Short mmCIF file of C-alpha atoms in Angstrom, two decimals:
data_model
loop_
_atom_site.label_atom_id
_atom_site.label_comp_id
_atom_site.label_asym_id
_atom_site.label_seq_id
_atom_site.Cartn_x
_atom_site.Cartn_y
_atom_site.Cartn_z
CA UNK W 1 -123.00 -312.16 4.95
CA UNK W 2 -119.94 -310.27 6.06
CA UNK W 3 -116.84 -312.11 5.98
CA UNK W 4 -113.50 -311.43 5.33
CA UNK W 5 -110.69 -313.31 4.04
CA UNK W 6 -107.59 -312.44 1.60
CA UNK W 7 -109.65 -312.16 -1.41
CA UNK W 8 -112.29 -309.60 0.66
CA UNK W 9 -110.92 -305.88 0.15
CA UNK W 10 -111.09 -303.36 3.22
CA UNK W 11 -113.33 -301.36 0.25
CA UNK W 12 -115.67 -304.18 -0.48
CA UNK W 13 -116.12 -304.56 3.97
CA UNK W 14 -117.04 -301.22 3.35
CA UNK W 15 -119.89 -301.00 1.00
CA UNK W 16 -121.33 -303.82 2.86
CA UNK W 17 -121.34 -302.25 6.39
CA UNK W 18 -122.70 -298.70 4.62
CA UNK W 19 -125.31 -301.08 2.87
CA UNK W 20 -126.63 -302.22 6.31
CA UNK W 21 -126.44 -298.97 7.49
CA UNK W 22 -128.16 -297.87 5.22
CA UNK W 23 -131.19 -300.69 5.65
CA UNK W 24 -131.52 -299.84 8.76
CA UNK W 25 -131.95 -296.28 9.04
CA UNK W 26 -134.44 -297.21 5.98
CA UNK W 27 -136.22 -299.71 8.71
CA UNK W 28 -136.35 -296.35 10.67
CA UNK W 29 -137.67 -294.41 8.63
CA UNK W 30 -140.36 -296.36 7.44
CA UNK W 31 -141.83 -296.48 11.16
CA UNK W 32 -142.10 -292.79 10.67
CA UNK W 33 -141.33 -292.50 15.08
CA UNK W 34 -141.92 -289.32 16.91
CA UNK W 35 -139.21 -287.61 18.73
CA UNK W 36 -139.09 -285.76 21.57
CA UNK W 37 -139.79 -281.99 21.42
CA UNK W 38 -138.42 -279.41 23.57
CA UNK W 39 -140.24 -276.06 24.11
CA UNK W 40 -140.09 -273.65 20.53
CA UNK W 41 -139.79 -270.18 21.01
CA UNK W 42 -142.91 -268.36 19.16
CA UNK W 43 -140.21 -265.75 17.36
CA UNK W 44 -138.24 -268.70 15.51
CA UNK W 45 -141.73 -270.00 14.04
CA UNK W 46 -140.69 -269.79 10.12
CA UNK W 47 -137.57 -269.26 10.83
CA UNK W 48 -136.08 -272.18 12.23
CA UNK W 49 -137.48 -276.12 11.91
CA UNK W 50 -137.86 -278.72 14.49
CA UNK W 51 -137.07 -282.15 12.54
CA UNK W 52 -139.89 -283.94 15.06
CA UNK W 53 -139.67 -287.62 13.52
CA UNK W 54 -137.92 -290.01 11.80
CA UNK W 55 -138.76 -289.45 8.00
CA UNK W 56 -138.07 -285.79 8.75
CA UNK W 57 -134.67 -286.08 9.44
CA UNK W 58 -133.86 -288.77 6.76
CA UNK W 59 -135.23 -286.49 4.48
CA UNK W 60 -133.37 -283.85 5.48
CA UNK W 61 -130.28 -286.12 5.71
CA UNK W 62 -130.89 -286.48 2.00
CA UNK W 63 -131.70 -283.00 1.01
CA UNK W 64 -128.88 -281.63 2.44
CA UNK W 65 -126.04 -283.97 1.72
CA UNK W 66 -125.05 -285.13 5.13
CA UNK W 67 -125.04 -287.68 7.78
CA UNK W 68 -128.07 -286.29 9.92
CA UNK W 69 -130.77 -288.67 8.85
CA UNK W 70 -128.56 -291.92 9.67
CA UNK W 71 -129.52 -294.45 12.02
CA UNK W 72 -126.79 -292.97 14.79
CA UNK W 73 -128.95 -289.15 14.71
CA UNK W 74 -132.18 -291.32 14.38
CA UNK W 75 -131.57 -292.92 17.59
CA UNK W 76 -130.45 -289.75 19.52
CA UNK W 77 -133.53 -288.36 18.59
CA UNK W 78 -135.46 -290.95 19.77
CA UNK W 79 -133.93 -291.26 23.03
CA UNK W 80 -134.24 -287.20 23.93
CA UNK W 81 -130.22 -286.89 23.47
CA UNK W 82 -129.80 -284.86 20.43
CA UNK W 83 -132.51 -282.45 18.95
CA UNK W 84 -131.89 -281.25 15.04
CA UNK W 85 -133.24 -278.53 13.53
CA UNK W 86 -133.05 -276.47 10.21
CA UNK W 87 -132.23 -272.91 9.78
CA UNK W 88 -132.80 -270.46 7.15
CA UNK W 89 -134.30 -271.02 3.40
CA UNK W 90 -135.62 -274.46 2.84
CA UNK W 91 -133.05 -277.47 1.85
CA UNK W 92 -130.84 -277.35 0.22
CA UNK W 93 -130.39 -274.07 1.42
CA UNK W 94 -129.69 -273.08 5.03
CA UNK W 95 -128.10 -275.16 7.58
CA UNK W 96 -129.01 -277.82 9.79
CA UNK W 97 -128.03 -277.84 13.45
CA UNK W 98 -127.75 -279.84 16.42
CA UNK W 99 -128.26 -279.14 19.95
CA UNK W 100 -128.14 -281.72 23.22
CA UNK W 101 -126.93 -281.15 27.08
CA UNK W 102 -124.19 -283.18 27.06
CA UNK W 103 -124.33 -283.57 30.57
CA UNK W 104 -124.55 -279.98 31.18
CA UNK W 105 -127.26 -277.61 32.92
CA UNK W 106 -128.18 -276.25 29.86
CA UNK W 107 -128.35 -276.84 25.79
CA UNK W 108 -125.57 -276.51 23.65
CA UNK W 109 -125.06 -275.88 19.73
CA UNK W 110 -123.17 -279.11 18.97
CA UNK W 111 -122.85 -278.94 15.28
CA UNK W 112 -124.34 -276.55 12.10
CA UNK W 113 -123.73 -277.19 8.63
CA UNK W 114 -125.04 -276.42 5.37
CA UNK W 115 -124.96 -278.47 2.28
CA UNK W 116 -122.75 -281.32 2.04
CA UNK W 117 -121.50 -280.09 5.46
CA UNK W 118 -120.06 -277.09 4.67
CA UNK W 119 -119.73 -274.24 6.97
CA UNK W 120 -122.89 -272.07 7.47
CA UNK W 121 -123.28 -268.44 7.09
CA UNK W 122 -122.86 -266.40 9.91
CA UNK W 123 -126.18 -264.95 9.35
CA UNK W 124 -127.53 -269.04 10.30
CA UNK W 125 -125.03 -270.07 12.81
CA UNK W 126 -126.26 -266.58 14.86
CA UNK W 127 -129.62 -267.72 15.03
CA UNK W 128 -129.15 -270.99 15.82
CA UNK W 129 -126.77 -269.76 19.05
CA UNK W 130 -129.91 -267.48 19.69
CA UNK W 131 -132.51 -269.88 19.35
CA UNK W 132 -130.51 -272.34 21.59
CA UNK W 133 -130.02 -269.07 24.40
CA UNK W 134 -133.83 -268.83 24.08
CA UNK W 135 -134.73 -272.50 24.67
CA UNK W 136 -132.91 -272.42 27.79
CA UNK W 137 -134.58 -269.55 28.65
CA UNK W 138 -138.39 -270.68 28.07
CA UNK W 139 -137.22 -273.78 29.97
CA UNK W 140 -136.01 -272.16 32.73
CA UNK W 141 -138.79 -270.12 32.93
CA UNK W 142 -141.24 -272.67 32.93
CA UNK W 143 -139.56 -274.33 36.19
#
């Protein structure tokens, strides 16, 4: 139980909160849930990596040192707001990206990093901004 009195450090609140965080995006996981998909461009096959459910993304959460498979991405996912994808050599190498409307006409690049969220290579963040030009286009042309 989470309480917090003089003898209960800021740290300690902490650990606690990232330990339920942590159990849930666990509870998550082991549901293994679908995502929504948008259209995939047939040129990115092998090149670029739809994360489609939940274990997916946790794994690649884990693989790549970063905050993608918690329960806040998880439930983006879910609802059809945020769409992740990797880039590149498999993780630990290449990047992972994130792409969502925002209220906007179209999809955006929101985010790319590589390992423990370091910047990507250009070569990676490129084809992500091409990929996410190209879903817009299938999707437009498919209206």
């Amino acid at each position: 139980m989470l309480t917090h009195g003089p003898k209960t450090s800021f740290r300690k609140i902490w650990e606690i909160l990232g330990q339920q965080e942590l159990e849930l995006t666990k509870a998550l996981v082991g549901k293994k849930v679908e995502f929504k998909t948008l259209p995939f461009p047939k040129k990115w096959e092998g090149k670029i990596t739809p994360l489609t459910n939940s274990v997916e993304l946790f794994e690649e959460g884990e693989k790549m040192s970063h905050c993608v498979g918690g329960r806040v991405y998880q439930e983006a996912c879910i609802r059809g707001i945020s769409y992740i994808y990797h880039v590149g050599n498999p993780a630990p190498e290449g990047a992972t990206f994130e792409i969502s409307k925002h209220n906007r006409e179209k999809y955006e690049l929101c985010q790319i990093y590589a390992y423990e969220d370091k910047p990507p290579r250009n070569k990676e963040k490129t084809m992500a901004e091409e990929f996410v030009k190209d879903i817009n286009e299938l999707i437009e042309e498919r209206r």
